[in-house]
Short mmCIF file of C-alpha atoms and ligand atoms in Angstrom, two decimals:
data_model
loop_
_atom_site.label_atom_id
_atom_site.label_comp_id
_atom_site.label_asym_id
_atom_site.label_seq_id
_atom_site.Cartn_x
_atom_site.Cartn_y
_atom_site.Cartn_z
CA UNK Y 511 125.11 126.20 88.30
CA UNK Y 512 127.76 123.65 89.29
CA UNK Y 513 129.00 120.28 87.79
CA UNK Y 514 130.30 117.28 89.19
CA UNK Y 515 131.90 114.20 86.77
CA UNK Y 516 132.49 110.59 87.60
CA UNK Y 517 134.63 108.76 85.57
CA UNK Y 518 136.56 106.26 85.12
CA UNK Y 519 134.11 103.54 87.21
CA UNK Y 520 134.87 100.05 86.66
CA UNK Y 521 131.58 99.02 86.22
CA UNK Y 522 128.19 101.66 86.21
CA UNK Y 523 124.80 99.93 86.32
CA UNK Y 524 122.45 102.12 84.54
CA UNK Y 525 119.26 100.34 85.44
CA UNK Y 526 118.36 102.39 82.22
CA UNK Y 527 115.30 101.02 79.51
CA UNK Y 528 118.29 98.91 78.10
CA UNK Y 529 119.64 97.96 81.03
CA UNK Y 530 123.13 98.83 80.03
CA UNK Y 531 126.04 98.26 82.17
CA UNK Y 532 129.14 100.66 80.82
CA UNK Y 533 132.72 99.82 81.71
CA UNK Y 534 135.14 102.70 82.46
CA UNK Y 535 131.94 104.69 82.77
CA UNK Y 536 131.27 107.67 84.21
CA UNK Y 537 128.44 110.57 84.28
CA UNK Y 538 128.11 114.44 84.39
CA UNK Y 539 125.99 116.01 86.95
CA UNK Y 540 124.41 119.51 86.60
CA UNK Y 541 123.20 121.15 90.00
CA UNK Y 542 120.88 118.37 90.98
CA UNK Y 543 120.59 116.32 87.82
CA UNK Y 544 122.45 113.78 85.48
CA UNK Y 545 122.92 115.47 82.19
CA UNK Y 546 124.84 112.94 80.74
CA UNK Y 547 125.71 109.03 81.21
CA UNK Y 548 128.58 106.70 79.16
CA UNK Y 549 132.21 105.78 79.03
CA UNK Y 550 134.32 108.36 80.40
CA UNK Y 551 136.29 108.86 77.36
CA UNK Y 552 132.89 110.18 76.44
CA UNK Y 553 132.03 112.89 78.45
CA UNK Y 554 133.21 115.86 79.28
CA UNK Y 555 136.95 115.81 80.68
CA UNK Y 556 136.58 118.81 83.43
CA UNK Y 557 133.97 119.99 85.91
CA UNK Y 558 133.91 121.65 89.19
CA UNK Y 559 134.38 118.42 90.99
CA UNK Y 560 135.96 115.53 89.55
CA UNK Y 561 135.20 112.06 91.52
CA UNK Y 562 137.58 108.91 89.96
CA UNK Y 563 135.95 105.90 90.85
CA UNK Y 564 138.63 103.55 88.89
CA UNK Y 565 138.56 100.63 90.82
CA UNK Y 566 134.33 100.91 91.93
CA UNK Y 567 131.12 99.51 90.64
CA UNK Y 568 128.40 102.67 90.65
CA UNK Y 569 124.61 102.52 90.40
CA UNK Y 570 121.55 104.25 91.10
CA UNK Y 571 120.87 105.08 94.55
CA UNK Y 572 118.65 102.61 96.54
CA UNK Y 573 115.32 102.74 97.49
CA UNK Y 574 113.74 101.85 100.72
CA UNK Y 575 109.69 101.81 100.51
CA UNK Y 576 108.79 101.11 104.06
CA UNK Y 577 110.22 101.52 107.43
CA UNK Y 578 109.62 102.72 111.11
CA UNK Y 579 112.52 104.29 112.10
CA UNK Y 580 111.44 105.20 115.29
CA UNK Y 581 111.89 101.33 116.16
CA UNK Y 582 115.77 101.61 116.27
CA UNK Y 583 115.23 102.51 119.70
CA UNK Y 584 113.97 99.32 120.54
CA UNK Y 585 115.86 96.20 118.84
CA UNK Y 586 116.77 93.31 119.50
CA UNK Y 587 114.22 93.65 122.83
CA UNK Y 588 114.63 89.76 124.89
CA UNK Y 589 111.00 90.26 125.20
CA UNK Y 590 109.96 90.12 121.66
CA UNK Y 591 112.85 88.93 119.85
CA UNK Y 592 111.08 85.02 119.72
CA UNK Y 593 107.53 86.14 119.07
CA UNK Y 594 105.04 86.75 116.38
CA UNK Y 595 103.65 89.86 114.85
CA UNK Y 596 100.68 90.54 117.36
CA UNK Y 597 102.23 89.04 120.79
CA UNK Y 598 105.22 91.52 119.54
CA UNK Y 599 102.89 94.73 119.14
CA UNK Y 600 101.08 94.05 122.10
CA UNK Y 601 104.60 93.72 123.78
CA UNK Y 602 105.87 96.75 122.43
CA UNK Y 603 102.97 99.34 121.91
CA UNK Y 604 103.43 100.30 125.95
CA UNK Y 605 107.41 101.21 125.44
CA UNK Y 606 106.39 103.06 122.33
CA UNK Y 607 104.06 105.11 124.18
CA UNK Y 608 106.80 106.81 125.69
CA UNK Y 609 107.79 108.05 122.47
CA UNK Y 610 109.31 111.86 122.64
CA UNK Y 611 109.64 114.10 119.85
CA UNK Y 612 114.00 114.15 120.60
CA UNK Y 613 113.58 110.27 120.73
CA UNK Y 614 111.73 110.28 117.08
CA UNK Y 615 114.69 113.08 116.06
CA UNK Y 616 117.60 111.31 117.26
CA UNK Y 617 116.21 107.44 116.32
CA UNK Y 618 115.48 108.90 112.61
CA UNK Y 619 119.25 110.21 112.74
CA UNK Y 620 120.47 106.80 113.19
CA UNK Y 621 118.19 104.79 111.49
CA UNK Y 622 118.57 107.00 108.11
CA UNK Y 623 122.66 107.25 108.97
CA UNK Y 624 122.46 103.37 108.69
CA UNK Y 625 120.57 103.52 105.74
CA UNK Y 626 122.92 105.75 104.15
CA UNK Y 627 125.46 103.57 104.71
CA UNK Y 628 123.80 100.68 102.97
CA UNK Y 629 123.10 102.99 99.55
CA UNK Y 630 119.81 103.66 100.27
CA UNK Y 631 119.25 107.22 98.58
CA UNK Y 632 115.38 107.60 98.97
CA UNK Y 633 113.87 106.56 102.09
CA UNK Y 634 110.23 105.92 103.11
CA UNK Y 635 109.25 105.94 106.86
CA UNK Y 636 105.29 104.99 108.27
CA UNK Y 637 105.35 107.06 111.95
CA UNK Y 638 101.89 105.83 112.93
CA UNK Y 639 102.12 106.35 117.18
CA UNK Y 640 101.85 109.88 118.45
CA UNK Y 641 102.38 110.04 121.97
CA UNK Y 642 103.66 112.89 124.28
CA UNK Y 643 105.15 115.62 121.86
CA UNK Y 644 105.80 113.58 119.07
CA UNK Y 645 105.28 114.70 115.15
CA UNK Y 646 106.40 114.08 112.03
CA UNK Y 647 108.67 117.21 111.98
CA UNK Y 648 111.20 115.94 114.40
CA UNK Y 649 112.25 113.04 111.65
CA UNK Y 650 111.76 115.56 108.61
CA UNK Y 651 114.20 117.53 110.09
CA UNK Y 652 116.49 115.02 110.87
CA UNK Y 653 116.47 113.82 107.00
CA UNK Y 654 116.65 117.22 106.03
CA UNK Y 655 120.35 117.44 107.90
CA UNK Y 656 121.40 114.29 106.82
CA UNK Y 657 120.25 115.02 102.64
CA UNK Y 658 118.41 111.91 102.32
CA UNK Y 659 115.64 112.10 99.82
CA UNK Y 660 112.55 111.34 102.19
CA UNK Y 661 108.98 110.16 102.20
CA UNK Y 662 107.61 110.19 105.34
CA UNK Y 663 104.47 108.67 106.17
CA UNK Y 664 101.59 110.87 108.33
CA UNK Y 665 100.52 107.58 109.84
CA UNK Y 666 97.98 107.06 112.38
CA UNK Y 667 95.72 104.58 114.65
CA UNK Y 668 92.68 105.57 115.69
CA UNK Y 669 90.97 101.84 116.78
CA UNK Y 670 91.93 101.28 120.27
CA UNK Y 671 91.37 98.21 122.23
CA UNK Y 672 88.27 99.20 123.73
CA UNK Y 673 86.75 99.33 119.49
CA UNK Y 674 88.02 96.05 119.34
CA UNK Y 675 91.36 97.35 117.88
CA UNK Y 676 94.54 96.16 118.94
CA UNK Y 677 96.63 98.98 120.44
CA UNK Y 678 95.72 100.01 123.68
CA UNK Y 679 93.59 103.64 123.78
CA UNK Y 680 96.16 105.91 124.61
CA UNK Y 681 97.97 105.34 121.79
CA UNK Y 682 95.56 105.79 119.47
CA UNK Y 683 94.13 109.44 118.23
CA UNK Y 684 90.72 110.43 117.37
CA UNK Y 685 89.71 110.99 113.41
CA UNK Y 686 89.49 114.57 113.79
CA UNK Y 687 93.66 114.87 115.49
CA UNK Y 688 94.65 112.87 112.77
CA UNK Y 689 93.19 114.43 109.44
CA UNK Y 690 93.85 117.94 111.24
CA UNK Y 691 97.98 117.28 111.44
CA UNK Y 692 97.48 115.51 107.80
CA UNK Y 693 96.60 119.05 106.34
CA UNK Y 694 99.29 120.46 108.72
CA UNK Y 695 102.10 118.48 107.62
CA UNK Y 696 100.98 118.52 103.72
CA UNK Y 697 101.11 122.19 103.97
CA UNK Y 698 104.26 122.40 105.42
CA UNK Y 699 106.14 120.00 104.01
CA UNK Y 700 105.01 118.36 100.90
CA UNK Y 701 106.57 119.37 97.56
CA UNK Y 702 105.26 117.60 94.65
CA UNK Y 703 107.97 119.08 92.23
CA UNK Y 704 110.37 116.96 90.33
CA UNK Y 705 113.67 115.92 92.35
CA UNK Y 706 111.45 116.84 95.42
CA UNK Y 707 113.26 115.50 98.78
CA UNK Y 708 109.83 115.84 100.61
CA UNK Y 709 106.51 114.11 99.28
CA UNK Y 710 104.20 113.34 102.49
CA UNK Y 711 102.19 109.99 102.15
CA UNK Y 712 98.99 109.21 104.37
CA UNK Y 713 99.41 106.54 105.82
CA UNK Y 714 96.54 104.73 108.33
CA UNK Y 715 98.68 102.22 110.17
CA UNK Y 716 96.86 98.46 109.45
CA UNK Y 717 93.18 97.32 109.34
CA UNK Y 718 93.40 96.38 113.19
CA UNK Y 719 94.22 99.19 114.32
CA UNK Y 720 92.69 102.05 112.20
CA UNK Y 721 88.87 102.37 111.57
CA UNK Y 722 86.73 101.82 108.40
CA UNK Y 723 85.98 105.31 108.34
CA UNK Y 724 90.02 106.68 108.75
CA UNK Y 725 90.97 104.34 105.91
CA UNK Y 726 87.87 105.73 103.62
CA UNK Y 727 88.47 109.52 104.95
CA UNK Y 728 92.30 109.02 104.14
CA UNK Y 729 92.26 107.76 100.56
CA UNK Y 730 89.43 110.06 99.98
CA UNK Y 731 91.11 113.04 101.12
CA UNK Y 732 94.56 112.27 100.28
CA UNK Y 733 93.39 112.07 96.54
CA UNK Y 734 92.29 115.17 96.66
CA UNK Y 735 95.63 116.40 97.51
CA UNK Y 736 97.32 114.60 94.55
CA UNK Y 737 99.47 112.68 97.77
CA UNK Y 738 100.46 108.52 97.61
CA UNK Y 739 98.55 106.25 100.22
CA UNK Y 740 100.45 103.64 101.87
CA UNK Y 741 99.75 100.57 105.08
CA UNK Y 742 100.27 97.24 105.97
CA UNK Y 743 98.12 94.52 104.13
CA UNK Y 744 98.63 90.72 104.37
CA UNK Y 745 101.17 90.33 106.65
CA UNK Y 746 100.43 87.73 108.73
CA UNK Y 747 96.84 84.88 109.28
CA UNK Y 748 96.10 86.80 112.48
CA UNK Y 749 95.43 89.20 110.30
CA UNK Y 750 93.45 87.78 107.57
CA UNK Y 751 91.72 86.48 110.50
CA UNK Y 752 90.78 89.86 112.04
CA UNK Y 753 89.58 90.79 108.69
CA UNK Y 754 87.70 88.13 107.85
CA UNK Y 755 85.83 88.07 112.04
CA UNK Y 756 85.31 91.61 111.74
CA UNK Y 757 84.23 92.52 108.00
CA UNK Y 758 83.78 89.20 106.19
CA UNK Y 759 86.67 89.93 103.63
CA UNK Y 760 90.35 89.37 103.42
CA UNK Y 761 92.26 92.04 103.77
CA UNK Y 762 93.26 92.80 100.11
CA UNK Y 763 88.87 92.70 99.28
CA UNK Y 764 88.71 94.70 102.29
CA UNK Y 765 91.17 97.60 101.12
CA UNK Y 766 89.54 96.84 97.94
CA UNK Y 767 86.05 97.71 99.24
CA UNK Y 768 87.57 100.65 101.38
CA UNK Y 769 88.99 102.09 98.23
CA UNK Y 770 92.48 101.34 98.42
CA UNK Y 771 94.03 99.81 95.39
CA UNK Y 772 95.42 102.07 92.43
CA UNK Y 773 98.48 103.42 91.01
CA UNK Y 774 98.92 105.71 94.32
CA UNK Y 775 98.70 103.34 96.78
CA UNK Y 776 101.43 100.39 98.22
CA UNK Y 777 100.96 97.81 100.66
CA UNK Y 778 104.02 96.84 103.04
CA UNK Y 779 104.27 93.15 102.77
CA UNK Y 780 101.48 91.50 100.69
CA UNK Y 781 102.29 87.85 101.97
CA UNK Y 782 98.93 86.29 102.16
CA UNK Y 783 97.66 86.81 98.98
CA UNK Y 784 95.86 84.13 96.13
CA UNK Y 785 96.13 84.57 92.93
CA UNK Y 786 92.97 86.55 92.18
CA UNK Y 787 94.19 89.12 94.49
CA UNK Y 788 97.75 89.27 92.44
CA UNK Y 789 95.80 89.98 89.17
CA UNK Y 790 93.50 92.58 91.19
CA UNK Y 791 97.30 94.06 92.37
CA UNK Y 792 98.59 93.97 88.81
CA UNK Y 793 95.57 95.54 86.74
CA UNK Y 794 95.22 98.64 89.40
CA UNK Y 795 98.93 99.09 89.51
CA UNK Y 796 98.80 98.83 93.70
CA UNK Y 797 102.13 98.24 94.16
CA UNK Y 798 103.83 96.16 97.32
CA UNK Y 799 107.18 97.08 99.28
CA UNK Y 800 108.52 93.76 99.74
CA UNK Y 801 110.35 93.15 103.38
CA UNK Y 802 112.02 89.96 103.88
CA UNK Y 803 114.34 89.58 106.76
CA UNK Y 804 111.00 91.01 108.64
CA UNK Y 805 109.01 88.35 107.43
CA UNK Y 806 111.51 85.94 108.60
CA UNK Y 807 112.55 87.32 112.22
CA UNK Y 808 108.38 87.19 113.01
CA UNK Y 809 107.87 84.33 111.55
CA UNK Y 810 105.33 85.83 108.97
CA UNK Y 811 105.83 84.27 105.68
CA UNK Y 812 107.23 84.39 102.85
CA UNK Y 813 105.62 87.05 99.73
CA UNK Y 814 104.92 85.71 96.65
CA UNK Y 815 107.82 87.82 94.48
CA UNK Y 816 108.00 85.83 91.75
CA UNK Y 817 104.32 85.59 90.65
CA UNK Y 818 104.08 88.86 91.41
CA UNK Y 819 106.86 90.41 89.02
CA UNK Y 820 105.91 86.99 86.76
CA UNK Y 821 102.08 89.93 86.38
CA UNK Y 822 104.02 92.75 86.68
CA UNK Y 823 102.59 94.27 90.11
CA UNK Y 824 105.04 96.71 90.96
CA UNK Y 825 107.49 95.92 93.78
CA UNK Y 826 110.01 97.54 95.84
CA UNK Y 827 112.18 96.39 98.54
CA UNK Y 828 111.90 97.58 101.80
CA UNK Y 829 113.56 96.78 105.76
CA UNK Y 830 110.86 97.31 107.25
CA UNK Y 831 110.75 98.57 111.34
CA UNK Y 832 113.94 98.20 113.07
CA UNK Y 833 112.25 96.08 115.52
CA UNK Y 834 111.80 93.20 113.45
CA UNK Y 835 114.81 93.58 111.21
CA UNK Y 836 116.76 94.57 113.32
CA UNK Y 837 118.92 96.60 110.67
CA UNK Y 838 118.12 98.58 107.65
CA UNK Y 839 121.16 97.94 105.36
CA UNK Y 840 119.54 97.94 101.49
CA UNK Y 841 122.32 95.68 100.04
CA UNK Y 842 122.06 93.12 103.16
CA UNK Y 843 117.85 93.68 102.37
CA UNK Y 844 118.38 92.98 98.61
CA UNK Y 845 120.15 90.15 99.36
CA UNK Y 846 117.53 88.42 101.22
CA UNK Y 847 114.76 89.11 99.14
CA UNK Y 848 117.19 87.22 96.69
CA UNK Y 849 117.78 84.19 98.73
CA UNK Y 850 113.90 83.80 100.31
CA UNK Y 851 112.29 83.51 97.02
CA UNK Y 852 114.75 80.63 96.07
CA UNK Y 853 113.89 78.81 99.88
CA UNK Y 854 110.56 78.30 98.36
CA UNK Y 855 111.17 78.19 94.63
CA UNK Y 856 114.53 77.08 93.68
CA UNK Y 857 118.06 78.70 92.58
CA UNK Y 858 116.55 80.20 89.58
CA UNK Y 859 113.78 82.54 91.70
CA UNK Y 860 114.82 85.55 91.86
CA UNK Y 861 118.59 86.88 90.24
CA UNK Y 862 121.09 89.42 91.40
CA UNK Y 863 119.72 91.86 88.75
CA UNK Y 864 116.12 91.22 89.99
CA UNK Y 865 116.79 91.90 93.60
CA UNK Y 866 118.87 95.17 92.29
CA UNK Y 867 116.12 96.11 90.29
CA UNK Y 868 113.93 95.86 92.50
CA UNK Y 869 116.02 97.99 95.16
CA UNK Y 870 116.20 101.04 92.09
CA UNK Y 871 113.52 100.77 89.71
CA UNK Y 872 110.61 99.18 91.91
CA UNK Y 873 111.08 101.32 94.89
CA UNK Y 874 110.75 104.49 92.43
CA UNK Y 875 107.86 102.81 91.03
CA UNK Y 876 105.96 102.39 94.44
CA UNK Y 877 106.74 105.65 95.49
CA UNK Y 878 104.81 107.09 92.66
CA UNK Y 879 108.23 108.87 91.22
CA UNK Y 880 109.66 108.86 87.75
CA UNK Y 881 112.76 111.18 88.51
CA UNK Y 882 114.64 108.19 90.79
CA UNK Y 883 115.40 104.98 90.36
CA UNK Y 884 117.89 104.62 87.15
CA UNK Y 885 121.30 106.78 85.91
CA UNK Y 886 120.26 108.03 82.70
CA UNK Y 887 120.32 111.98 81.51
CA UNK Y 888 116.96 113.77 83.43
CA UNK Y 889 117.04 111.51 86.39
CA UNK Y 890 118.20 112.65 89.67
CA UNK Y 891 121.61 112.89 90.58
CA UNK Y 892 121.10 109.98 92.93
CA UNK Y 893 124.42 106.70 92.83
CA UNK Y 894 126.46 104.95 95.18
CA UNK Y 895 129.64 103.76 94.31
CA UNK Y 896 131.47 100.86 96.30
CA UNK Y 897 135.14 100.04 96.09
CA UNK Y 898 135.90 96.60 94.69
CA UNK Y 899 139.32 95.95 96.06
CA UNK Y 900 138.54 94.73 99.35
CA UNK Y 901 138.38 91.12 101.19
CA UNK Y 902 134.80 90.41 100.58
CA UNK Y 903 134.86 90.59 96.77
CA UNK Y 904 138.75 88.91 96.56
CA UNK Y 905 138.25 86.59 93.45
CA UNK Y 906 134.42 88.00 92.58
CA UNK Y 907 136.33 90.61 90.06
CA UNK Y 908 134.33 88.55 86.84
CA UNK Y 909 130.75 89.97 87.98
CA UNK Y 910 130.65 92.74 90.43
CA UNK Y 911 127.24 93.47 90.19
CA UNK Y 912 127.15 89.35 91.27
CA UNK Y 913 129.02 90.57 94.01
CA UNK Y 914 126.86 92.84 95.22
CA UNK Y 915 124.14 90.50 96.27
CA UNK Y 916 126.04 87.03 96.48
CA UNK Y 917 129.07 88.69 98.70
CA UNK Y 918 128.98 89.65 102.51
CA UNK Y 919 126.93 93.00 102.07
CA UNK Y 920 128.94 95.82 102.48
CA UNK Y 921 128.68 99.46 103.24
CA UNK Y 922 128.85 101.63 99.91
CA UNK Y 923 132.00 104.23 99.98
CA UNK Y 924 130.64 107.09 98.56
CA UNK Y 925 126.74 108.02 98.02
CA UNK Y 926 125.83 111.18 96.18
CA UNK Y 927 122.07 112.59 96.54
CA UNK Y 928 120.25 115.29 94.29
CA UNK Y 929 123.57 116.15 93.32
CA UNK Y 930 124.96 116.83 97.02
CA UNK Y 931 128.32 114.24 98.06
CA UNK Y 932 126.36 112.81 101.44
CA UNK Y 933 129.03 109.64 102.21
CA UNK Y 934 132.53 110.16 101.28
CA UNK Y 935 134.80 107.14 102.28
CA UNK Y 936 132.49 105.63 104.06
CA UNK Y 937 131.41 108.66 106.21
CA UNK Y 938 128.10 110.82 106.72
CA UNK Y 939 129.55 114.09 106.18
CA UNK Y 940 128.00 116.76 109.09
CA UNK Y 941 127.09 113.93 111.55
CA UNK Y 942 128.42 113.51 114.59
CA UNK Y 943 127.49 109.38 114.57
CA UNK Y 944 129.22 108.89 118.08
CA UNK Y 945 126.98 111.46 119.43
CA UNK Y 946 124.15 110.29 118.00
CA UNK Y 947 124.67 107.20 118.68
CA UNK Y 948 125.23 107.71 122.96
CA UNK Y 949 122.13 109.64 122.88
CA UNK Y 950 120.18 106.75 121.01
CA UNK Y 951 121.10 104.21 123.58
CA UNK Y 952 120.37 107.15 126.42
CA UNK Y 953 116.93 107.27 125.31
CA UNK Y 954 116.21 103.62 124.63
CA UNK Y 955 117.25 102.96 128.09
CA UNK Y 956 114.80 105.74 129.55
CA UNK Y 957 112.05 104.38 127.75
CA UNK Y 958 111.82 100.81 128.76
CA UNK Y 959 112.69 102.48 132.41
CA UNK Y 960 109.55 104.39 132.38
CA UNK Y 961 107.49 102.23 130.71
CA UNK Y 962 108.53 99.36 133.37
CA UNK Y 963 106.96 102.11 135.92
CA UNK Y 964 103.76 102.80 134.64
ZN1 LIG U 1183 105.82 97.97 109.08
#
C-alpha cells in the first residue's frame, strides 16, 4: 500500500455531483485510488509522496473517446490537406496499406506522448486497417509503457471496392480474420475490472466500408462478451448518401436496424442528424464522441452539441485521427468544441465548464466507465495539474478554470494516472521522445516512398 497527497492547489475542479471547485485543495491517493478529496488543511498532513501544487489549477484527467493514432504518421499530407472526407480516404488508404506493426508501435508512442501532454488520462483509439504484420498489440504495448489508461478499438473493414465499398480490397479482411483476432485480442487483453487500463471495444470501421453482416456479427457477439461497440456514423452527406443508395435509410436508422444503438455503443461524430434521431440517441443512451477541429479541417460540419446535451445524449470529446486534426492536444480539442458551437449558435452555446465537462465526465460516460471522469473518494487516481504563473494566463488569475479553455491551450505540468506520476514538469517520464520522434518521421518517410512505388 502506498499514498500520495496533493495539497495546497490553487484551484481543484472536482467535476463531482456538486460540481464543487475547492481552493487550497488537495486529495489523498491510496495505491491506485482517491480516498479522500477537500481543502488541504483537511486531509491528512503526511504520505509517502507529497506533491505541492500551490500556485496550479488540478482536475480530473481528460478523456479522449476516439482517435486513430496510427495517422500521426501521415499529417499534414499536401495531398489531402484541402480535401473532403472520401477524396481524403481514397487518397490515403494506399499509404496506409503500408502500415507495419513498428510503424503502429512507434506512431501510438507519439500520438499518446502528445496526448499526455495535453491531460488526456484515458485514451480511446479505432485501428481499423490491418496490413502486413500489423495488430492491435503493437499500440497496447506502447500504452502499456507509457501508463495511459487505454481503450483500444479491434476495428476492421471487410467491404472492399469490388462490394461496392470504399477501400480498395487489400485493405480490407474477410469476416472470418476479423471475428477470429476479436476473440484473440479480448482474451488477451481485455480486463473488465474496476480501474482497468485495458477494456477492448469492437469496433467495424463505417457503413461504407464494413458489411451488413460484420456490423450485425459484431454487436451480436461483442454483447455477448459484456465489451462496448464503437464506429463512425453521420459524418459527412457522402455518407448519408451511401446509406441512403445502398439500404434506403440514413445512417443513424441504418445502425438502428443493424442493432447498434444502446448504452454500450458510441458513434464518432454524429453531425448529420434530425431531431428524431437525437431523441432515438437520448432514450437508448447511444452516446457520441464529439470531434471538432476534424469536422472543420474536412470540411464536414458542424454536430449538433447543444441539442444534444439540451436531451441529455451522452457526449464526449474526442481529436479524432491525426490526419485530419492534425494534433491531439485535449485542452486545444476542448477549446474548439467550445468555440464551434457558438459559430452557429451564439456566445452563450456552449461554456468553459461544458466543454470541461464534457472532456471528464462525458468521455467516462461514452466509454461505458463509472471509475473515471471526476476527483471524488472511489474514483481513479486520474488529475492533471497545470501551473498558473506563466505568460498565457498573465491577468486570467480571477477564473482559471476560464483560462483553461479561453487562453492559448497549454501543455499540463504534471499528470498522474491510476495512481502512477506519468508527466512531471512537463515530461513523459521513461520516454525517450527524441527517439521516438526520429523514428516516427523515419517511417512516415518510408511509407509514402513505397507506396509512391507500387
Ligand atoms: Zn475517425
Amino acid at each position: 500500500m502506498s499514498t500520495l497527497l496533493l495539497k495546497n492547489a490553487t484551484l481543484l475542479i472536482t467535476m463531482d455531483e456538486k460540481r464543487r471547485r475547492i481552493e487550497q485543495g488537495g486529495l489523498l491517493v491510496r495505491d491506485n485510488f482517491i480516498e479522500m478529496v477537500g481543502p488541504s488543511r483537511e486531509l491528512p498532513q503526511e504520505a509517502d509522496r507529497v506533491i505541492d501544487a500551490s500556485g496550479m489549477v488540478v482536475l480530473p484527467g481528460l478523456v479522449n473517446t476516439h482517435h486513430h493514432l496510427y495517422q500521426t504518421l501521415t499529417r499534414a499530407l499536401p495531398a489531402v490537406q484541402d480535401v473532403e472526407l472520401f477524396d481524403w480516404l481514397v487518397t490515403l488508404y494506399p499509404i496506409w496499406a503500408e502500415l507495419t506493426a513498428e510503424a503502429i508501435y512507434v506512431s501510438a508512442q507519439i500520438g499518446l506522448a502528445e496526448l499526455m501532454l495535453s491531460g488526456c488520462t484515458t485514451a480511446n483509439d479505432h485501428l481499423y486497417i490491418y496490413p502486413n504484420d500489423v495488430t492491435l498489440d503493437a499500440e497496447i504495448r506502447a500504452a502499456q509503457e507509457l501508463g495511459i489508461r487505454f481503450h483500444p478499438c479491434r476495428g476492421s473493414m471487410s467491404l472492399g471496392k469490388s462490394k461496392g465499398g470504399l477501400p480498395p480490397d487489400r485493405v480490407v479482411q474477410t469476416e472470418e480474420e476479423i471475428m477470429a483476432d476479436c476473440q484473440r485480442v479480448v482474451d488477451t487483453y481485455h480486463d473488465p475490472s474496476p480501474y482497468s487500463m485495458c477494456r477492448i471495444v469492437i469496433a467495424p470501421c463505417s457503413p461504407f466500408s464494413v458489411t451488413e453482416e460484420l456490423m450485425r456479427q459484431s454487436a451480436v457477439w461483442a454483447r455477448q462478451q459484456g465489451l462496448t461497440l464503437h464506429t463512425h456514423v453521420a459524418e459527412t452527406l457522402d455518407e448519408e448518401e451511401f446509406c441512403l443508395r445502398k439500404v434506403g435509410l440514413r445512417p443513424v436508422e441504418y445502425m438502428q436496424e443493424l442493432g447498434w444503438v444502446g448504452e454500450d455503443v458510441w458513434y464518432a461524430h454524429a453531425i448529420y442528424l434530425n431531431e428524431e434521431e437525437i431523441d432515438l440517441l437520448a432514450e437508448t443512451g447511444t452516446g457520441v464522441a464529439h470531434c471538432p477541429a476534424s469536422n472543420m479541417r474536412l470540411g464536414s460540419g458542424i454536430a449538433p452539441i447543444r441539442e444534444m446535451l439540451d436531451r441529455d445524449v451522452k457526449v464526449g470529446l474526442a481529436v479524432d485521427g491525426s490526419a485530419s486534426n492534425d494534433s491531439s492536444h485535449m485542452l486545444a480539442e476542448a477549446r474548439m468544441a467550445m468555440l464551434l458551437q457558438r459559430v452557429q449558435k451564439g456566445a452563450g452555446a456552449l461554456s468553459a465548464q461544458e466543454a470541461l465537462e464534457m472532456a471528464t465526465l462525458g468521455g467516462a460516460a461514452v466509454l461505458g466507465r463509472d471509475d473515471i471522469g471526476s476527483l471524488s473518494p472511489g474514483k481513479a487516481a486520474d488529475f492533471i495539474a497545470v501551473n498558473l504563473d506563466r505568460l498565457e494566463y498573465a491577468g486570467a488569475g480571477h477564473d482559471p478554470l476560464g483560462a483553461l479553455l479561453f487562453c492559448r491551450p497549454v501543455n499540463v505540468d504534471l499528470s498522474v494516472i491510476n495512481g502512477r506520476v506519468v508527466v512531471e514538469k512537463g515530461h513523459i517520464a521513461g520516454l525517450d521522445l527524441e527517439r521516438a520522434i526520429a523514428r516516427q518521421n523515419e517511417i512516415s518517410q518510408e511509407m509514402l516512398k513505397r507506396a509512391a512505388s507500387t
